[in-house]
mmCIF file of C-alpha atoms and ligand atoms in Angstrom:
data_model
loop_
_atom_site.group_PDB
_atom_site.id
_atom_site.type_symbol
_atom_site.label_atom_id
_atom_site.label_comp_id
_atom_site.label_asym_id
_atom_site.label_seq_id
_atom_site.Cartn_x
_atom_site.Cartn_y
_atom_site.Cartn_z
ATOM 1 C CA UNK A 1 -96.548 7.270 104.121
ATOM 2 C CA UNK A 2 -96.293 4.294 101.750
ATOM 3 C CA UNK A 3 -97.161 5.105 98.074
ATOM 4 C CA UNK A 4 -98.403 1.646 96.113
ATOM 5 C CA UNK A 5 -98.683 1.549 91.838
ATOM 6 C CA UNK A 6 -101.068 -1.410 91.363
ATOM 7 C CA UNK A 7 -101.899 -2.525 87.724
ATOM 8 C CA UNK A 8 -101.989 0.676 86.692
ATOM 9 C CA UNK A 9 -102.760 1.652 83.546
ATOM 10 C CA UNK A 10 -103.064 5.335 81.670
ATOM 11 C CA UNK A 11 -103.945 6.371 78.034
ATOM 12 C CA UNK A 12 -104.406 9.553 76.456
ATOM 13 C CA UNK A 13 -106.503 10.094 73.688
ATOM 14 C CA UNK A 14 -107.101 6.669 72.879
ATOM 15 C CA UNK A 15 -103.510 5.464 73.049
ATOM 16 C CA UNK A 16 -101.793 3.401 75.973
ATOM 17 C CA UNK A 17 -98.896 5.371 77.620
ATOM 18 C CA UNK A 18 -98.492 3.722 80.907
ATOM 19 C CA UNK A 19 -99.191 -0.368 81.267
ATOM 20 C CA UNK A 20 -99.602 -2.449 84.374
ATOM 21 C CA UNK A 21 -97.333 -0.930 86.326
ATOM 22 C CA UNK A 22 -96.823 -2.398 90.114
ATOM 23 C CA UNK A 23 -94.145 -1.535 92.765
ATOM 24 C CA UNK A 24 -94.580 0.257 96.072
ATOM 25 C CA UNK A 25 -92.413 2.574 97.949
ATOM 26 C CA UNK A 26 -92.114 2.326 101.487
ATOM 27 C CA UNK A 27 -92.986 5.290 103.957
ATOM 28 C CA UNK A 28 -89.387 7.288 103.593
ATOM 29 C CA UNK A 29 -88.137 5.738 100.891
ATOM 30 C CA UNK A 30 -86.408 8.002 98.472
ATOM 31 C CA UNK A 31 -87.781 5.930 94.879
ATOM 32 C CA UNK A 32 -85.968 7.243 91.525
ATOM 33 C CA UNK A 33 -87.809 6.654 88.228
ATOM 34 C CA UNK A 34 -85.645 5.887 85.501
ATOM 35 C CA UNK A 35 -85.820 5.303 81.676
ATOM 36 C CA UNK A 36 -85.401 6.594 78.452
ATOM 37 C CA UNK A 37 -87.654 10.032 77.482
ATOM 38 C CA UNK A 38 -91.431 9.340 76.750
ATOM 39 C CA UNK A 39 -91.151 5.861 78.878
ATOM 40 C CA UNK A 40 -93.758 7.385 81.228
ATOM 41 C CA UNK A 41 -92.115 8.223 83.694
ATOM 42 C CA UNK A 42 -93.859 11.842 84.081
ATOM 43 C CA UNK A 43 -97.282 10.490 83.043
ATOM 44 C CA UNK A 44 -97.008 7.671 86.328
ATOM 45 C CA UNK A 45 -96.043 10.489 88.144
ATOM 46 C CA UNK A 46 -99.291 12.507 87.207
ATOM 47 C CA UNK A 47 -101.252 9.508 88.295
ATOM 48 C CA UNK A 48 -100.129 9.614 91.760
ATOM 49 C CA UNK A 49 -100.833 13.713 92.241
ATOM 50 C CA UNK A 50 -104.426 13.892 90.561
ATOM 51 C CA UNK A 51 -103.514 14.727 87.570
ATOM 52 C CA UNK A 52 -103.334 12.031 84.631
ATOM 53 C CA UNK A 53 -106.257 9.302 85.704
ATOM 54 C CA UNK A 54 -105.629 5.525 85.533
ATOM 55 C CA UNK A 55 -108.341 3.509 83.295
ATOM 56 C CA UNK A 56 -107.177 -0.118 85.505
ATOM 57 C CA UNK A 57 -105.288 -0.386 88.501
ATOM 58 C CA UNK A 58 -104.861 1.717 91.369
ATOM 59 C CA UNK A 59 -102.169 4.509 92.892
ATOM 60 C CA UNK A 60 -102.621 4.561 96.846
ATOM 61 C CA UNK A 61 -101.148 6.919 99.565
ATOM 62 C CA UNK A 62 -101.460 5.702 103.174
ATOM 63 C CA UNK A 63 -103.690 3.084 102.075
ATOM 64 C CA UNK A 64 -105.903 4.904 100.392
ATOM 65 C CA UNK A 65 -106.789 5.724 96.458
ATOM 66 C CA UNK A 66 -105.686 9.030 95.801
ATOM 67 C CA UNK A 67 -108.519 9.427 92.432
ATOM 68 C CA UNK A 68 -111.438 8.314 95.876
ATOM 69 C CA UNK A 69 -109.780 10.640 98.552
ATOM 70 C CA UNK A 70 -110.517 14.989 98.254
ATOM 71 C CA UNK A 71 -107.966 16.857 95.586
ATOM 72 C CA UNK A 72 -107.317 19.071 99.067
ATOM 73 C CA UNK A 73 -106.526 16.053 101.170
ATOM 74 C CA UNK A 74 -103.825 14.775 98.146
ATOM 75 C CA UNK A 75 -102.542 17.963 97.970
ATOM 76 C CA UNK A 76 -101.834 18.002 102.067
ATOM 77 C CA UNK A 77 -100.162 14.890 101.307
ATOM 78 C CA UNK A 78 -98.326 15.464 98.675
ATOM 79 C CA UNK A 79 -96.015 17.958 97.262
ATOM 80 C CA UNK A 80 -95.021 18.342 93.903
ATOM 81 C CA UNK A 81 -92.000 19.543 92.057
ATOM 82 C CA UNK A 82 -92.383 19.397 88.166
ATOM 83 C CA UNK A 83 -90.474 21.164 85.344
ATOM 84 C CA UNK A 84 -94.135 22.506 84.687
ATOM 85 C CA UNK A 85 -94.650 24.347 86.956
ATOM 86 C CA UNK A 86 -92.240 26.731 86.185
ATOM 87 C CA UNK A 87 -94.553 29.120 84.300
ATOM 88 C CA UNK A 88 -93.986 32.332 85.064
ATOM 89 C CA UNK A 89 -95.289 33.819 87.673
ATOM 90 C CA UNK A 90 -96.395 37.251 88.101
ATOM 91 C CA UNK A 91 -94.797 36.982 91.629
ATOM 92 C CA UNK A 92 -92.082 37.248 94.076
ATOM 93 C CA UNK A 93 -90.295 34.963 95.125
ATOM 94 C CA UNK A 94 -91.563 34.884 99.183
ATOM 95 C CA UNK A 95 -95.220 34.654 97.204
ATOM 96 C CA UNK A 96 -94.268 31.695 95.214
ATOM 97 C CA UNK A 97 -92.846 29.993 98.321
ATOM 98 C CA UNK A 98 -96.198 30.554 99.732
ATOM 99 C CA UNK A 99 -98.133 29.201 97.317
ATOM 100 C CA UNK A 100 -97.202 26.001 98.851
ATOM 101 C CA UNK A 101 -99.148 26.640 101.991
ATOM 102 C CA UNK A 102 -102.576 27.238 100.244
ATOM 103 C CA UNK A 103 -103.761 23.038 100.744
ATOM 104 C CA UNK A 104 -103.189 24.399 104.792
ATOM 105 C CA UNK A 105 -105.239 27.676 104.205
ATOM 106 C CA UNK A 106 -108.978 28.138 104.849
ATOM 107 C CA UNK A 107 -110.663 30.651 103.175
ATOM 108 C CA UNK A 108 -109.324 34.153 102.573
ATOM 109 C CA UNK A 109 -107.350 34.120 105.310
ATOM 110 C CA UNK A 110 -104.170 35.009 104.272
ATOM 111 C CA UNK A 111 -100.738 33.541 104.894
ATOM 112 C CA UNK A 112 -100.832 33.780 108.831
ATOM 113 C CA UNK A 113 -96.879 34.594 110.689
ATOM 114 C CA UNK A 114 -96.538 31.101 111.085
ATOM 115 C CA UNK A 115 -96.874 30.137 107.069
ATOM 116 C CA UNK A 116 -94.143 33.345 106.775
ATOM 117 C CA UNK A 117 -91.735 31.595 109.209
ATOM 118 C CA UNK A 118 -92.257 28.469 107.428
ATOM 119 C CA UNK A 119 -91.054 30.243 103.855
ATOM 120 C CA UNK A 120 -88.297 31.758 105.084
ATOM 121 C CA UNK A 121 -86.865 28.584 107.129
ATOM 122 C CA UNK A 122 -87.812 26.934 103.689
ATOM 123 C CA UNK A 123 -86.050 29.797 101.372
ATOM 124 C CA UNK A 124 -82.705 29.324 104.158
ATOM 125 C CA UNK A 125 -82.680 26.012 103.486
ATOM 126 C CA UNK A 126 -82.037 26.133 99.897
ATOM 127 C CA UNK A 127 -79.675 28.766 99.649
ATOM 128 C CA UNK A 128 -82.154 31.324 98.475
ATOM 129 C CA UNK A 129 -82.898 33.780 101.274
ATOM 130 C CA UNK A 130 -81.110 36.493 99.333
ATOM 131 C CA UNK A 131 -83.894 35.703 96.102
ATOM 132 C CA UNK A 132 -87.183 36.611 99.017
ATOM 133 C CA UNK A 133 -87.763 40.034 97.412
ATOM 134 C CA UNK A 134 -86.896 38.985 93.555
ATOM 135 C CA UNK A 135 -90.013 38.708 90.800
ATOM 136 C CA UNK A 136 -90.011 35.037 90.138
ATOM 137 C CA UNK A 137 -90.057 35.354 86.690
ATOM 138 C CA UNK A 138 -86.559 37.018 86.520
ATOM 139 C CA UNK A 139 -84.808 34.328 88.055
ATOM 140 C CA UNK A 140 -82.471 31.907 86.274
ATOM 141 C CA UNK A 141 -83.372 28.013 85.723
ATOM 142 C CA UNK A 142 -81.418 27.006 88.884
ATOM 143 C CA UNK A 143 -82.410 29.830 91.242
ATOM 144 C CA UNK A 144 -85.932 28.973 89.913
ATOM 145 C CA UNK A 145 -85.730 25.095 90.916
ATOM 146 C CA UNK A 146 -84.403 26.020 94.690
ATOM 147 C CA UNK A 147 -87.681 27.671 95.117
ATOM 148 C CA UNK A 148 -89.770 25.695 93.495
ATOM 149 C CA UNK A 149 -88.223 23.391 96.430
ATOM 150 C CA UNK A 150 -88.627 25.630 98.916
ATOM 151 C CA UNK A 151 -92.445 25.991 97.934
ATOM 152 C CA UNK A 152 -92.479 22.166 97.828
ATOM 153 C CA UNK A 153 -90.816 21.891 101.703
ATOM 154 C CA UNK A 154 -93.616 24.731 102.818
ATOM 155 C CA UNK A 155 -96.590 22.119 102.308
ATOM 156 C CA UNK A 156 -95.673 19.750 105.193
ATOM 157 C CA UNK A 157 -96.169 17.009 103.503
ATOM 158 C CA UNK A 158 -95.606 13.309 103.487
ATOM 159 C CA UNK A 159 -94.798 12.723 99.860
ATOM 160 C CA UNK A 160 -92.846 14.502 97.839
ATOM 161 C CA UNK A 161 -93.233 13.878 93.973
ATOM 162 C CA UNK A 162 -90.032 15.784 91.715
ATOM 163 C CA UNK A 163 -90.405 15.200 87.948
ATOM 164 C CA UNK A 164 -86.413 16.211 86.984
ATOM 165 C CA UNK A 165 -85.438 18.011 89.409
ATOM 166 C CA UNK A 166 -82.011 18.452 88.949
ATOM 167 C CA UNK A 167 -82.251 19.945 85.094
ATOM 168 C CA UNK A 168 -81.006 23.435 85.352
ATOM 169 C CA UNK A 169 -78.625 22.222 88.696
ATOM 170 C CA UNK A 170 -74.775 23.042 88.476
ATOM 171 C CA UNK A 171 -73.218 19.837 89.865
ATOM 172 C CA UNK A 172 -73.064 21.254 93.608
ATOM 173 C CA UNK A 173 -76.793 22.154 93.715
ATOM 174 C CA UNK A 174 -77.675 18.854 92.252
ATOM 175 C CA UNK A 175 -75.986 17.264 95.303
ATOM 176 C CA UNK A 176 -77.239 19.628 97.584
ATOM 177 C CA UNK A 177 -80.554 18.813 96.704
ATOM 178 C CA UNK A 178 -80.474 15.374 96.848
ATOM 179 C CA UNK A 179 -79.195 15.871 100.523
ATOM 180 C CA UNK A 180 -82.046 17.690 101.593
ATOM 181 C CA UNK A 181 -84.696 15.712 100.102
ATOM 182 C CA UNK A 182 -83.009 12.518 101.609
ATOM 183 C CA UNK A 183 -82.756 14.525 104.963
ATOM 184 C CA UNK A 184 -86.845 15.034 104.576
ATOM 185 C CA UNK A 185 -87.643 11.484 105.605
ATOM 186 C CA UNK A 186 -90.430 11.874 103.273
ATOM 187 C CA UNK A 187 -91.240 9.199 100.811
ATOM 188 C CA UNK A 188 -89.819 10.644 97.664
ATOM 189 C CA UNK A 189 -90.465 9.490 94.203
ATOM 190 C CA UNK A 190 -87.997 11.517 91.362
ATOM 191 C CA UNK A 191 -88.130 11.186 87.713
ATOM 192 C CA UNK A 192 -84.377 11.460 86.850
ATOM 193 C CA UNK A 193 -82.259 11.139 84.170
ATOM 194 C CA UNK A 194 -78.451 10.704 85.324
ATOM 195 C CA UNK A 195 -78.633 7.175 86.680
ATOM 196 C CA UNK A 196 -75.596 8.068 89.022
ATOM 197 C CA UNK A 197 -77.465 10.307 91.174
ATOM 198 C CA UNK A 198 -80.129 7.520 91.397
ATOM 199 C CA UNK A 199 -77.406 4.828 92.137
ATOM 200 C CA UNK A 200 -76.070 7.417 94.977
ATOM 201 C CA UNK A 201 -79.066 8.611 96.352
ATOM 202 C CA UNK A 202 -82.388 6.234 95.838
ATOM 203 C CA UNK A 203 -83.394 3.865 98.212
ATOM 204 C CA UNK A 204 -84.859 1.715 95.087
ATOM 205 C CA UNK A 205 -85.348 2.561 91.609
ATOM 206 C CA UNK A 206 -88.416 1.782 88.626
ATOM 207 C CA UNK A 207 -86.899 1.487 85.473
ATOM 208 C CA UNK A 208 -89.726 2.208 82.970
ATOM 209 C CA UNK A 209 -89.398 1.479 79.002
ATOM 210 C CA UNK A 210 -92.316 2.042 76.631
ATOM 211 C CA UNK A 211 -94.556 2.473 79.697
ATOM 212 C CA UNK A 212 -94.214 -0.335 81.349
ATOM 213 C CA UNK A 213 -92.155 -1.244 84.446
ATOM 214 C CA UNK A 214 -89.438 -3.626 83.569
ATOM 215 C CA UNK A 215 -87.468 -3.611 87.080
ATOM 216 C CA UNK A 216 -88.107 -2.126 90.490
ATOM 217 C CA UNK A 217 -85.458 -2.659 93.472
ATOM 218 C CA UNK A 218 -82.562 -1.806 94.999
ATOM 219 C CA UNK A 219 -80.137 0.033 92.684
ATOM 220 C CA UNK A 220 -77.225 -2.142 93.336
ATOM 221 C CA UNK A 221 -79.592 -5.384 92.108
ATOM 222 C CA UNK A 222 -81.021 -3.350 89.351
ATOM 223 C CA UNK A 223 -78.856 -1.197 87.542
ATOM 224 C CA UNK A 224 -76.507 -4.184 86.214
ATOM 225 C CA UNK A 225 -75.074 -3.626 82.564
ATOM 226 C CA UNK A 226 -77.272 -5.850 80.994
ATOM 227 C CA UNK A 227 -80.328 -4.035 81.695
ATOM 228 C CA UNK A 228 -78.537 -0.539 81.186
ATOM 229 C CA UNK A 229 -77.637 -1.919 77.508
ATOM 230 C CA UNK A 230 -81.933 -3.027 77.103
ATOM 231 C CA UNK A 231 -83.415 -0.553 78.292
ATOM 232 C CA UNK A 232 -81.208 2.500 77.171
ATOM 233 C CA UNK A 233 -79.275 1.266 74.389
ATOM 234 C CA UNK A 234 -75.663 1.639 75.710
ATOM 235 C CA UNK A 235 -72.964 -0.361 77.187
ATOM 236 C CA UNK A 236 -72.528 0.005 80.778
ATOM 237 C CA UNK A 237 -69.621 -0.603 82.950
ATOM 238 C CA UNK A 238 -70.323 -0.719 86.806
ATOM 239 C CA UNK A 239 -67.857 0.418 89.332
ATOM 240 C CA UNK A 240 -68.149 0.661 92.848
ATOM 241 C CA UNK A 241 -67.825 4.625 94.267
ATOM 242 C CA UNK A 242 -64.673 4.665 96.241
ATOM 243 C CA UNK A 243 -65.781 6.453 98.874
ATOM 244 C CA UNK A 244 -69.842 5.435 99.310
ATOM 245 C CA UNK A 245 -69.550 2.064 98.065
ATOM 246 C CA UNK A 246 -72.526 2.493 95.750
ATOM 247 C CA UNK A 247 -72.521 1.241 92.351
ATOM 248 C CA UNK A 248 -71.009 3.809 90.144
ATOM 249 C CA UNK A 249 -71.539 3.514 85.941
ATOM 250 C CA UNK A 250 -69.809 4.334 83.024
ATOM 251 C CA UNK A 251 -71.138 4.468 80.031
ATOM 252 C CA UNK A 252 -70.064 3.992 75.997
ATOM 253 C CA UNK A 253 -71.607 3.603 73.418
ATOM 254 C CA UNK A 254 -72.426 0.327 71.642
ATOM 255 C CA UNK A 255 -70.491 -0.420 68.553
ATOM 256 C CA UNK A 256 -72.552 0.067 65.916
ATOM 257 C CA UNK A 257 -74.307 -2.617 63.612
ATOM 258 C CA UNK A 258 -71.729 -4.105 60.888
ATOM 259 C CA UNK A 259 -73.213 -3.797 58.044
ATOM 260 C CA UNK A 260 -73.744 -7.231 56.167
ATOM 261 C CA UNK A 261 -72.045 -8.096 53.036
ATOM 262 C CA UNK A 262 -69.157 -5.288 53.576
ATOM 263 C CA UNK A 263 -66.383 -4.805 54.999
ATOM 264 C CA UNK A 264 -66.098 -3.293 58.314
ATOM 265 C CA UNK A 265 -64.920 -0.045 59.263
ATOM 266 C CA UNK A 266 -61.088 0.378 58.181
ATOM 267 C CA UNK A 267 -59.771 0.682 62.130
ATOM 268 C CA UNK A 268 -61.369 -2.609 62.342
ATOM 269 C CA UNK A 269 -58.372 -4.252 61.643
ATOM 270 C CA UNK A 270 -59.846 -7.981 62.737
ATOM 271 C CA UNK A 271 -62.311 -7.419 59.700
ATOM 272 C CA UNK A 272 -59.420 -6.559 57.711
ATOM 273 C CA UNK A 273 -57.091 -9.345 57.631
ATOM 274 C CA UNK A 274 -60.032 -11.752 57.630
ATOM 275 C CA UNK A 275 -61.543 -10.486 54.431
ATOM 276 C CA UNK A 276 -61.287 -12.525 51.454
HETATM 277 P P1 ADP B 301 -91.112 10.671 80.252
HETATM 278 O O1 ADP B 301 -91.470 11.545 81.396
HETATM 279 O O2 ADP B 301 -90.572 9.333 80.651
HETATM 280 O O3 ADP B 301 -90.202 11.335 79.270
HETATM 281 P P2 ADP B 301 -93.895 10.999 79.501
HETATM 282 O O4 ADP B 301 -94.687 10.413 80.603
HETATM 283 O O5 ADP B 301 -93.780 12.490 79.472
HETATM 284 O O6 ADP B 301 -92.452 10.320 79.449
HETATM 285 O O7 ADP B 301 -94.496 10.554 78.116
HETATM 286 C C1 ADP B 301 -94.745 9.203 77.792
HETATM 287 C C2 ADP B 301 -95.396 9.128 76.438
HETATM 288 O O8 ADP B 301 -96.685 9.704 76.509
HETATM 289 C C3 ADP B 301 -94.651 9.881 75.337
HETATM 290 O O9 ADP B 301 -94.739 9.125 74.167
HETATM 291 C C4 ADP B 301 -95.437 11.166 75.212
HETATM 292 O O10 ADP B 301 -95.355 11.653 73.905
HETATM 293 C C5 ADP B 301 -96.838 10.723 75.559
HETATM 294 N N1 ADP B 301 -97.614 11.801 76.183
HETATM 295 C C6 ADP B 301 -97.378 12.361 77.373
HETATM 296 N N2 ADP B 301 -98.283 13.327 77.652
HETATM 297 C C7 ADP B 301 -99.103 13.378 76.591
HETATM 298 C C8 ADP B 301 -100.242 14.174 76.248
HETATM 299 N N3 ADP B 301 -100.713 15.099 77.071
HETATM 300 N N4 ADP B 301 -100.831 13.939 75.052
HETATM 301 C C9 ADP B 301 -100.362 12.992 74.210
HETATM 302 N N5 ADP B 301 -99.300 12.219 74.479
HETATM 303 C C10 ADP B 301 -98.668 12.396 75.639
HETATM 304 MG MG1 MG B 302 -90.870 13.427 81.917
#
């Protein structure tokens, strides 16, 4: 299902956090969103799953606007993995899991065998059927992510929307996940940080700085040096990964500012047998 940012725009409380921002993501794309913290990346996110509301522009799913279509509807098509939603639930973990079938659910119902099946397929798939029976709220940051993914994979959707979803991931999990999620076929879009795991895993990638969109693509066309260096203030060096071919980056930081009218630093020997 293709997911399309047009123009959009999104303040709160008076002040502009998200400008103009256009680019589209194709039905199973996997999309990262990069860029430095408070670029927007969470708030464009919002837009898309009913939650922070554009003042210009629009946010489509399928074609249609997601602020015109029924919450219930979005939520079918969408499913939604944020850092805050992690509050504490007075649940187990099975019950958690099943939270994510509720858009399905009419009524009182219940969770029928079927939604069970689905949680426990979903809770094997993560490496957490041995958490079912454990209170949510007990869990550690990582074990709490895996289900937070199962409960995501539960909702059958189309789209799947994960705001950081590798904080709290030792380095295996954090590969593990991006695996499944690019196994789902779904079109993805991930707030992330390391721009590695975007290079490796994401279709294309937004880079966002001070809310506004300043390159959409391909990572290999995107994520040269130059724009690293703008948009997060350090010096990049790309590489290619030996064994995917991807771009790989390393990173240092820029040297800082000489100061003007001193000398520079004593290791700087250059400055030092110039000066007068
Ligand atoms: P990111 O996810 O890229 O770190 P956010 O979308 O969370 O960035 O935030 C973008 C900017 O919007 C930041 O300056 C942040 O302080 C501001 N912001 C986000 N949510 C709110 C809010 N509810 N009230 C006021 N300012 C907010
Ligand atoms: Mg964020």
């Amino acid at each position: 299902m293709i997911v399309e940012f047009s123009d959009v725009g999104i303040a709160i409380g008076g002040s502009g956090i998200v400008h103009g921002a256009t680019f589209r993501v194709e039905p199973g794309q996997v999309a990262g969103l990069i860029g430095p913290n408070g670029s927007g990346k969470s708030t464009l996110l919002r837009s898309l799953y009913r939650v922070a509301r554009p003042h210009t522009g629009t946010v489509r799913v399928g074609g249609e606007d997601v602020w015109r279509l029924p919450p219930r509807t979005v939520a079918r098509r969408i499913a939604v993995m944020t850092q805050e939603t992690t509050a504490d639930f007075d649940l187990g973990v099975l019950d958690v899991v099943l939270l994510g079938r509720l858009p399905h659910q009419r009524g009182f119902g219940g969770d029928s065998p079927h939604d069970l099946a689905l949680a426990e397929r979903a809770l094997a798939r993560v490496g957490a059927t041995a958490l079912a029976e454990r209170p949510f709220a007990a869990l550690s940051g990582g074990e709490k992510q895996r289900v937070l993914l199962a409960r995501a994979l539960v909702q059958e959707s189309q789209v799947l929307v994960l705001d950081e979803p590798t904080n709290h991931l030792d380095i295996a999990f954090q590969l593990e996940l991006m695996r499944i999620v690019g196994d789902l076929g779904l079109t993805t879009l991930a707030a992330l940080h390391d721009l590695n795991l975007a290079a490796a895993h994401c279709d294309i990638v937004a880079v966002l700085r001070a809310g506004r969109v300043v390159a959409h693509g391909p990572p290999a066309r995107v994520l040269t040096p130059a724009l690293i260096r703008e948009v997060f203030g350090v010096r990049a060096h790309r590489l290619t990964h030996p064994g995917t071919g991807r771009p790989l980056i390393a990173f240092s930081s820029p040297p800082p500012p000489e100061p003007s009218g001193t000398p520079g630093p004593p290791h700087d020997r250059t400055t030092k047998e110039h000066a007068p």
